[in-house]
């Protein structure tokens, strides 16, 4: 096909002028884009404000999409539930009986737990979750690993708060809009989580690989002391992430450290809990030397 | 008969707006695909907005205003969670590169279109990775290679879709 150009507007002044303005707008727009990128580097706060605004604009669409998907899935469930109502009723009756006995056993365990904690003089440092949110979308075509949640400043979400699910640690809130917030997942390459092995106090730092896996760098020199099938939990070092949240399970030993798979799979995730940032208790003089070795978790930007 | 129907086609306002709106709306829909309720563990989803943008441009020389890359790029930035401004800049650059190429080339056909869009998609994705890493990531370039390959393989399908939409918007 021979290129035929009719971009040349001919002798019409008006056409020439509007074409010229079009090019000016294009160049200015591209420059504004470049400027926005540069501000991301030099003025993260202003940049995050722009991001949060755009995120707020996008979040209702994502929420609606999520609701639609659930709605379609729900229709089948309700029809099935209607057909199975009788059998289900009987099953639930027996389940209820079993649950009652378990409830009593559970209450007993709570009392025993409190008594043992008192015995060990463990402080109850955990605070309840700030808010439960739904993960509505993610950066599927982007090299960074962000997920969007449908709660924002209006619901009390603050930037920097850790996000977890029932299964384990999800990430950290990095920027909040009015009705949405961005969560930096632990699989992102810019997210560092201090972890320790669940069975002993072997500590390490976990960073994302960007492909859904984590690399665990041990804090001791030499060959990685982690073994496959090791369960890693947050160590709480440096604050932010409360200690004891399950993070990942080691699957292999790589060149730069152990490769681990996160326990909370964001693909399967629906709801997440946003918690208050953990404030590490002040170290007593004897533990100061031990604490110095541990790096602070890197807060994104 | 044909000439009569064609005249009436351009006289009605709704059809004219359809002819004008379909390309931009299809690109915007492509950008919004990333907002589908899937939480992705790895960057695998092709940049459908960009692919449609390029396919329309290669199909119809003068379909976009010079500033279309800026406007549609800004919309894409809303959904892609890249640092805002990334697509604004890179889409304009891609548009300019095609225009510069068209001035030199005597002709191009299906295969050239595929190569051009593949190179540009790879360029935009790599540059986006660089910009994303500028704001705090340390992602290795190898992580986006699967995404680039998937995008290149899907590009003919996107071009076919554009061709279909191009016919449909005139009916």
Coordinates of C-alpha atoms in Angstrom, one line a residue:
Chain A
X1 CA 0.0 0.0 0.0
X2 CA 1.5 3.3 -1.0
X3 CA 1.3 5.9 1.8
X4 CA -1.1 8.6 0.8
X5 CA -1.1 11.5 3.2
X6 CA -3.9 13.9 3.5
X7 CA -2.5 15.3 6.7
X8 CA -1.5 18.4 4.7
X9 CA -4.4 20.6 5.2
X10 CA -4.1 22.6 2.0
X11 CA -4.7 26.4 1.9
X12 CA -7.3 26.5 4.6
X13 CA -5.9 28.7 7.4
X14 CA -8.4 27.2 9.9
X15 CA -7.3 23.6 9.1
X16 CA -3.6 24.5 9.2
X17 CA -4.1 26.2 12.6
X18 CA -6.1 23.3 14.2
X19 CA -3.5 20.8 13.0
X20 CA -0.7 22.9 14.4
X21 CA -2.5 23.2 17.8
X22 CA -3.0 19.4 17.7
X23 CA 0.8 18.9 17.5
X24 CA 1.4 21.4 20.2
X25 CA -1.0 19.6 22.5
X26 CA 0.6 16.3 21.7
X27 CA 4.1 17.6 22.5
X28 CA 2.9 19.3 25.7
X29 CA 1.0 16.2 26.8
X30 CA 4.1 14.0 26.3
X31 CA 6.2 16.5 28.3
X32 CA 3.6 16.5 31.1
X33 CA 3.8 12.7 31.1
X34 CA 7.6 12.9 31.4
X35 CA 7.3 15.5 34.2
X36 CA 4.8 13.2 36.1
X37 CA 7.3 10.4 35.9
X38 CA 10.1 12.6 37.1
X39 CA 8.0 13.8 40.1
X40 CA 7.6 10.1 41.0
X41 CA 11.3 10.2 41.7
X42 CA 11.7 13.6 43.3
X43 CA 8.4 14.3 44.9
X44 CA 6.8 11.0 45.8
X45 CA 4.0 12.6 47.9
X46 CA 2.7 14.8 45.1
X47 CA 3.0 11.9 42.7
X48 CA 1.1 9.6 45.1
X49 CA -1.7 12.2 45.3
X50 CA -2.1 12.0 41.5
X51 CA -2.0 8.3 41.7
X52 CA -4.6 8.1 44.5
X53 CA -6.9 10.4 42.5
X54 CA -6.7 8.2 39.4
X55 CA -7.2 5.1 41.6
X56 CA -10.4 6.5 43.1
X57 CA -11.7 7.1 39.6
X58 CA -11.0 3.6 38.6
X59 CA -12.2 1.7 41.7
X60 CA -16.0 1.8 41.2
X61 CA -15.6 0.1 37.9
X62 CA -13.4 -2.7 39.4
X63 CA -15.8 -3.1 42.3
X64 CA -18.8 -3.4 40.0
X65 CA -16.9 -6.0 37.9
X66 CA -16.1 -8.0 41.0
X67 CA -19.7 -7.8 42.1
X68 CA -20.9 -9.0 38.7
X69 CA -18.5 -11.9 38.7
X70 CA -19.7 -12.9 42.2
X71 CA -23.4 -12.4 41.1
X72 CA -23.0 -14.8 38.2
X73 CA -21.3 -17.3 40.4
X74 CA -23.9 -16.8 43.0
X75 CA -26.9 -17.7 40.8
X76 CA -25.7 -21.3 40.4
X77 CA -25.2 -21.5 44.1
X78 CA -28.7 -20.4 45.0
X79 CA -30.3 -22.7 42.5
X80 CA -28.3 -25.6 43.9
X81 CA -29.1 -24.6 47.5
X82 CA -32.9 -24.6 46.7
X83 CA -32.7 -28.2 45.3
X84 CA -30.6 -29.5 48.2
X85 CA -32.6 -27.7 50.9
X86 CA -33.9 -30.8 52.7
X87 CA -30.7 -32.8 52.7
X88 CA -28.8 -29.6 53.7
X89 CA -31.2 -29.0 56.6
X90 CA -30.5 -32.5 58.1
X91 CA -26.7 -32.0 57.6
X92 CA -26.8 -28.7 59.3
X93 CA -28.7 -30.1 62.3
X94 CA -26.0 -32.6 62.9
X95 CA -23.3 -30.1 62.3
X96 CA -24.9 -27.7 64.9
X97 CA -24.9 -30.5 67.5
X98 CA -21.2 -31.1 66.9
X99 CA -20.5 -27.4 66.9
X100 CA -22.1 -26.9 70.3
X101 CA -19.7 -29.4 71.9
X102 CA -16.8 -27.8 70.1
X103 CA -17.8 -24.3 71.3
X104 CA -17.6 -25.4 74.9
X105 CA -14.2 -27.0 74.3
X106 CA -13.1 -23.7 72.5
X107 CA -14.2 -21.6 75.4
X108 CA -12.2 -23.8 77.7
X109 CA -9.2 -23.4 75.5
X110 CA -9.4 -19.6 75.5
X111 CA -9.4 -19.6 79.3
X112 CA -6.4 -22.0 79.4
X113 CA -4.6 -19.9 76.8
X114 CA -5.1 -16.7 78.8
X115 CA -3.8 -18.5 81.9
X116 CA -0.7 -19.8 80.2
X117 CA 0.0 -16.4 78.6
X118 CA -0.2 -14.9 82.1
X119 CA 2.2 -17.6 83.3
X120 CA 4.7 -16.6 80.6
X121 CA 4.0 -12.9 81.1
X122 CA 3.5 -12.4 77.4
X123 CA 2.0 -9.0 76.6
X124 CA -1.0 -9.2 74.3
X125 CA 0.4 -6.8 71.7
X126 CA -2.0 -7.7 68.9
X127 CA -4.6 -5.1 68.1
X128 CA -7.7 -5.9 66.1
X129 CA -7.8 -5.2 62.4
X130 CA -8.7 -1.7 61.3
X131 CA -11.0 -2.7 58.5
X132 CA -11.7 -5.7 56.3
X133 CA -11.5 -4.9 52.6
X134 CA -12.0 -6.7 49.3
X135 CA -9.2 -6.9 46.8
X136 CA -10.8 -5.7 43.6
X137 CA -8.1 -5.6 40.9
X138 CA -4.4 -5.8 40.3
X139 CA -1.6 -4.6 38.0
X140 CA -1.9 -7.5 35.6
X141 CA 0.0 -5.9 32.8
X142 CA 2.6 -4.1 34.9
X143 CA 5.9 -5.2 36.2
X144 CA 5.2 -4.0 39.8
X145 CA 2.8 -6.0 41.9
X146 CA 0.0 -3.8 43.2
X147 CA -3.5 -4.8 44.2
X148 CA -6.4 -2.4 44.8
X149 CA -8.7 -2.6 47.8
X150 CA -12.1 -1.1 47.9
X151 CA -11.5 0.8 51.2
X152 CA -9.8 4.2 51.6
X153 CA -9.2 7.1 53.9
X154 CA -12.9 7.5 54.5
X155 CA -13.0 4.0 56.0
X156 CA -9.9 4.6 58.1
X157 CA -7.2 3.0 56.0
X158 CA -3.8 4.8 56.4
X159 CA -0.8 4.5 54.2
X160 CA 1.8 2.1 55.7
X161 CA -0.5 -0.3 57.3
X162 CA 0.2 -4.0 57.0
X163 CA -2.4 -6.1 55.1
X164 CA -3.0 -9.8 55.8
X165 CA -5.5 -12.5 55.0
X166 CA -6.5 -15.6 56.9
X167 CA -3.7 -17.5 55.2
X168 CA -0.9 -15.1 55.7
X169 CA 0.7 -11.8 54.9
X170 CA -0.4 -10.0 51.8
X171 CA 1.5 -6.8 51.8
X172 CA 1.4 -3.2 52.8
X173 CA -0.8 -0.2 52.0
X174 CA 1.3 2.2 50.0
X175 CA -1.1 4.9 49.0
X176 CA -4.6 5.8 49.9
X177 CA -7.4 7.5 48.0
X178 CA -10.8 8.5 49.4
X179 CA -12.5 5.2 48.6
X180 CA -9.7 3.0 47.4
X181 CA -6.1 2.1 48.3
X182 CA -3.2 0.4 46.7
X183 CA -1.5 -2.5 48.4
X184 CA 2.1 -3.3 47.5
X185 CA 2.1 -7.2 47.6
X186 CA 5.0 -9.0 49.2
X187 CA 5.8 -10.5 45.8
X188 CA 6.8 -7.0 44.5
X189 CA 10.5 -6.5 44.0
X190 CA 10.4 -3.3 46.1
X191 CA 8.9 -4.9 49.2
X192 CA 11.2 -6.2 51.9
X193 CA 9.7 -8.2 54.8
X194 CA 11.8 -9.3 57.8
X195 CA 11.0 -13.0 58.4
X196 CA 12.1 -15.9 60.6
X197 CA 11.8 -19.6 60.4
X198 CA 8.7 -20.7 62.4
X199 CA 10.5 -23.5 64.2
X200 CA 13.5 -21.5 65.4
X201 CA 14.9 -18.0 65.4
X202 CA 16.8 -18.1 62.1
X203 CA 16.0 -14.7 60.6
X204 CA 16.1 -13.4 57.0
X205 CA 14.8 -10.8 54.7
X206 CA 12.2 -11.6 52.0
X207 CA 12.0 -9.7 48.8
X208 CA 9.6 -10.4 45.8
X209 CA 10.9 -11.7 42.5
X210 CA 8.1 -10.1 40.5
X211 CA 6.9 -13.4 39.2
X212 CA 4.9 -14.6 42.2
X213 CA 7.8 -16.0 44.2
X214 CA 10.0 -14.7 47.0
X215 CA 13.7 -14.7 47.6
X216 CA 14.7 -15.2 51.2
X217 CA 18.1 -13.7 52.1
X218 CA 19.5 -15.2 55.3
X219 CA 21.2 -12.8 57.7
X220 CA 24.0 -15.2 58.2
X221 CA 27.0 -15.5 55.9
X222 CA 27.6 -18.5 53.7
X223 CA 25.3 -21.0 52.1
X224 CA 21.6 -20.4 52.7
X225 CA 20.6 -22.2 55.9
X226 CA 17.0 -22.5 54.9
X227 CA 15.7 -25.9 53.7
X228 CA 12.8 -26.7 51.4
X229 CA 9.4 -27.0 53.3
X230 CA 10.6 -24.4 55.9
X231 CA 7.7 -22.2 57.0
X232 CA 8.5 -18.6 57.4
X233 CA 6.7 -16.1 59.6
X234 CA 7.1 -12.4 60.1
X235 CA 9.8 -11.6 62.7
X236 CA 8.4 -8.2 63.7
X237 CA 11.9 -6.7 63.5
X238 CA 11.9 -3.0 62.8
X239 CA 8.1 -2.8 63.4
X240 CA 5.4 -2.4 60.7
X241 CA 4.6 -6.1 60.3
X242 CA 3.4 -7.7 63.5
X243 CA 5.4 -10.8 64.4
X244 CA 4.1 -14.3 63.8
X245 CA 2.1 -13.8 60.6
X246 CA 2.7 -16.7 58.2
X247 CA 4.5 -15.5 55.1
X248 CA 5.8 -18.2 52.8
X249 CA 7.1 -21.8 52.5
X250 CA 10.5 -22.4 51.0
X251 CA 10.4 -24.5 47.8
X252 CA 14.0 -24.6 46.7
X253 CA 17.4 -23.1 47.3
X254 CA 18.5 -20.7 44.6
X255 CA 21.8 -18.9 43.9
X256 CA 21.0 -15.7 45.7
X257 CA 19.0 -17.3 48.5
X258 CA 16.1 -19.5 49.2
X259 CA 13.1 -19.4 46.9
X260 CA 9.8 -19.4 48.6
X261 CA 6.1 -19.4 47.7
X262 CA 3.8 -17.0 49.6
X263 CA 1.2 -18.7 51.7
X264 CA -1.5 -16.1 51.0
X265 CA -2.1 -16.6 47.2
X266 CA -3.4 -13.3 46.0
X267 CA -5.0 -15.0 43.0
X268 CA -7.3 -16.9 45.4
X269 CA -7.7 -14.0 47.8
X270 CA -11.0 -12.2 48.2
X271 CA -10.9 -10.5 51.5
X272 CA -8.0 -9.0 53.3
X273 CA -7.6 -7.4 56.8
X274 CA -5.8 -4.1 57.2
X275 CA -4.1 -3.9 60.6
X276 CA -2.4 -1.3 62.6
X277 CA 1.3 -1.0 62.0
X278 CA 3.2 -3.0 64.6
X279 CA 5.3 -0.9 66.9
X280 CA 8.2 -3.0 68.2
X281 CA 8.7 -2.7 72.0
X282 CA 11.8 -0.8 73.1
X283 CA 14.7 -3.2 73.4
X284 CA 16.1 -3.8 76.8
X285 CA 19.8 -3.0 77.1
X286 CA 20.8 -6.6 76.8
X287 CA 19.1 -7.1 73.5
X288 CA 20.4 -4.0 71.8
X289 CA 23.3 -5.6 70.1
X290 CA 21.1 -8.3 68.7
X291 CA 18.6 -5.8 67.3
X292 CA 21.2 -3.7 65.5
X293 CA 21.9 -6.5 63.0
X294 CA 18.3 -6.6 61.8
X295 CA 17.6 -4.2 59.0
X296 CA 14.5 -2.1 59.0
X297 CA 11.8 -3.1 56.5
X298 CA 12.0 -0.9 53.5
X299 CA 9.0 1.3 53.2
X300 CA 8.2 1.9 49.5
X301 CA 9.3 5.4 48.6
Chain B
X1 CA -28.9 2.2 -4.3
X2 CA -25.5 2.0 -2.6
X3 CA -24.8 5.6 -3.1
X4 CA -28.2 6.6 -1.7
X5 CA -27.7 4.5 1.4
X6 CA -24.2 5.9 1.9
X7 CA -25.4 9.5 1.8
X8 CA -28.1 8.8 4.3
X9 CA -25.5 7.0 6.5
X10 CA -23.4 10.1 6.8
X11 CA -26.3 12.4 7.3
X12 CA -27.6 10.8 10.5
X13 CA -25.8 12.0 13.5
X14 CA -25.8 8.8 15.5
X15 CA -23.8 7.0 12.8
X16 CA -21.3 9.7 12.5
X17 CA -20.6 9.6 16.2
X18 CA -20.3 5.8 16.1
X19 CA -17.7 6.1 13.3
X20 CA -15.8 8.5 15.4
X21 CA -16.1 6.9 18.8
X22 CA -15.5 3.2 18.0
X23 CA -11.7 3.3 17.7
X24 CA -11.2 5.4 20.9
X25 CA -13.7 3.4 22.9
X26 CA -12.2 0.1 21.8
X27 CA -8.8 1.2 23.0
X28 CA -10.2 2.4 26.3
X29 CA -12.0 -0.9 26.8
X30 CA -8.7 -2.6 26.1
X31 CA -7.0 -0.5 28.8
X32 CA -9.8 -1.4 31.2
X33 CA -9.3 -5.1 30.8
X34 CA -6.5 -4.9 33.4
X35 CA -9.2 -3.9 35.9
X36 CA -10.9 -7.2 35.5
X37 CA -11.3 -8.8 39.0
X38 CA -8.3 -11.0 38.8
X39 CA -5.4 -10.6 41.2
X40 CA -2.3 -11.4 39.1
X41 CA 0.8 -12.9 40.5
X42 CA 3.0 -12.1 37.6
X43 CA 2.9 -9.6 34.7
X44 CA 1.4 -11.8 32.1
X45 CA -1.6 -9.8 30.7
X46 CA -0.8 -8.2 27.4
X47 CA -1.3 -4.5 27.2
X48 CA -4.5 -4.7 25.1
X49 CA -5.0 -0.9 25.1
X50 CA -1.7 -0.3 23.5
X51 CA -2.0 -3.2 21.1
X52 CA -5.4 -1.8 19.9
X53 CA -4.0 1.7 19.7
X54 CA -1.2 0.5 17.4
X55 CA -3.4 -1.8 15.4
X56 CA -5.8 1.0 14.6
X57 CA -3.0 3.3 13.6
X58 CA -1.4 0.7 11.3
X59 CA -4.8 -0.1 9.8
X60 CA -5.9 3.5 9.2
X61 CA -3.2 6.2 8.7
X62 CA -5.1 9.1 10.0
X63 CA -7.3 7.6 12.6
X64 CA -5.7 9.4 15.5
X65 CA -5.3 13.1 16.2
X66 CA -1.7 13.9 17.0
X67 CA -2.6 14.2 20.7
X68 CA -4.5 10.9 20.8
X69 CA -1.5 9.1 22.4
X70 CA -1.5 11.6 25.3
X71 CA -5.3 11.3 26.0
X72 CA -5.6 7.6 25.6
X73 CA -2.3 7.1 27.4
X74 CA -3.6 9.1 30.4
X75 CA -6.7 6.8 30.5
X76 CA -4.5 3.8 30.3
X77 CA -2.4 5.1 33.3
X78 CA -5.6 5.2 35.3
X79 CA -5.9 1.4 35.2
X80 CA -2.4 0.0 34.6
X81 CA -1.0 1.2 38.1
X82 CA 2.1 2.4 36.3
X83 CA 3.4 5.7 37.6
X84 CA 1.0 8.2 35.9
X85 CA 2.5 9.7 32.8
X86 CA 4.2 6.5 31.6
X87 CA 1.7 5.7 28.9
X88 CA 1.1 9.4 28.1
X89 CA 4.7 9.7 27.2
X90 CA 5.4 6.2 25.7
X91 CA 2.2 6.0 23.6
X92 CA 3.0 9.4 22.1
X93 CA 6.5 8.3 21.3
X94 CA 5.2 5.1 19.7
X95 CA 2.8 7.1 17.6
X96 CA 5.5 9.5 16.5
X97 CA 7.8 6.5 15.6
X98 CA 5.1 5.0 13.3
X99 CA 4.6 8.4 11.7
X100 CA 8.3 8.8 11.1
X101 CA 8.5 5.3 9.7
X102 CA 5.6 5.9 7.4
X103 CA 7.3 9.0 5.9
X104 CA 10.3 6.8 4.8
X105 CA 8.6 3.6 3.9
X106 CA 7.2 3.2 0.4
X107 CA 4.8 0.5 1.4
X108 CA 4.0 -1.9 4.2
X109 CA 1.7 -4.9 4.5
X110 CA 0.5 -7.4 7.1
X111 CA 4.0 -8.8 8.0
X112 CA 5.5 -5.3 8.3
X113 CA 2.6 -4.3 10.5
X114 CA 3.2 -7.2 12.8
X115 CA 6.9 -6.5 13.1
X116 CA 6.3 -2.8 13.7
X117 CA 3.7 -3.4 16.5
X118 CA 5.9 -6.2 18.0
X119 CA 8.9 -3.9 18.2
X120 CA 6.8 -1.1 19.6
X121 CA 5.0 -3.2 22.2
X122 CA 8.4 -4.7 23.3
X123 CA 9.8 -1.1 23.5
X124 CA 6.9 0.3 25.5
X125 CA 6.8 -2.7 27.9
X126 CA 10.6 -2.5 28.5
X127 CA 10.5 1.3 29.0
X128 CA 7.5 0.9 31.4
X129 CA 9.5 -1.6 33.4
X130 CA 12.4 0.9 33.6
X131 CA 10.1 3.6 34.8
X132 CA 8.4 1.3 37.3
X133 CA 11.8 0.4 38.6
X134 CA 12.7 4.1 38.9
X135 CA 9.9 4.4 41.5
X136 CA 11.2 1.7 43.8
X137 CA 11.0 -1.7 42.1
X138 CA 14.0 -4.0 41.2
X139 CA 12.3 -6.2 38.7
X140 CA 14.6 -8.1 36.3
X141 CA 13.9 -7.6 32.6
X142 CA 13.5 -11.4 32.2
X143 CA 10.2 -11.3 34.2
X144 CA 8.4 -9.4 31.4
X145 CA 9.7 -11.6 28.5
X146 CA 6.7 -14.0 28.7
X147 CA 4.4 -11.0 28.6
X148 CA 6.1 -9.6 25.5
X149 CA 6.0 -13.0 23.7
X150 CA 2.3 -13.4 24.6
X151 CA 1.6 -9.9 23.3
X152 CA 3.4 -10.5 20.0
X153 CA 1.5 -13.7 19.4
X154 CA -1.8 -12.1 20.1
X155 CA -1.2 -9.0 18.0
X156 CA -2.6 -10.6 14.7
X157 CA -5.8 -11.4 16.6
X158 CA -6.0 -7.8 17.8
X159 CA -5.4 -6.5 14.2
X160 CA -8.2 -8.8 13.0
X161 CA -10.5 -7.4 15.7
X162 CA -9.6 -3.9 14.6
X163 CA -10.5 -4.8 11.0
X164 CA -13.8 -6.2 12.1
X165 CA -14.6 -3.1 14.2
X166 CA -13.5 -0.9 11.3
X167 CA -16.1 -2.5 9.1
X168 CA -18.8 -2.6 11.8
X169 CA -18.5 1.1 12.6
X170 CA -19.5 2.1 9.1
X171 CA -22.6 -0.1 9.0

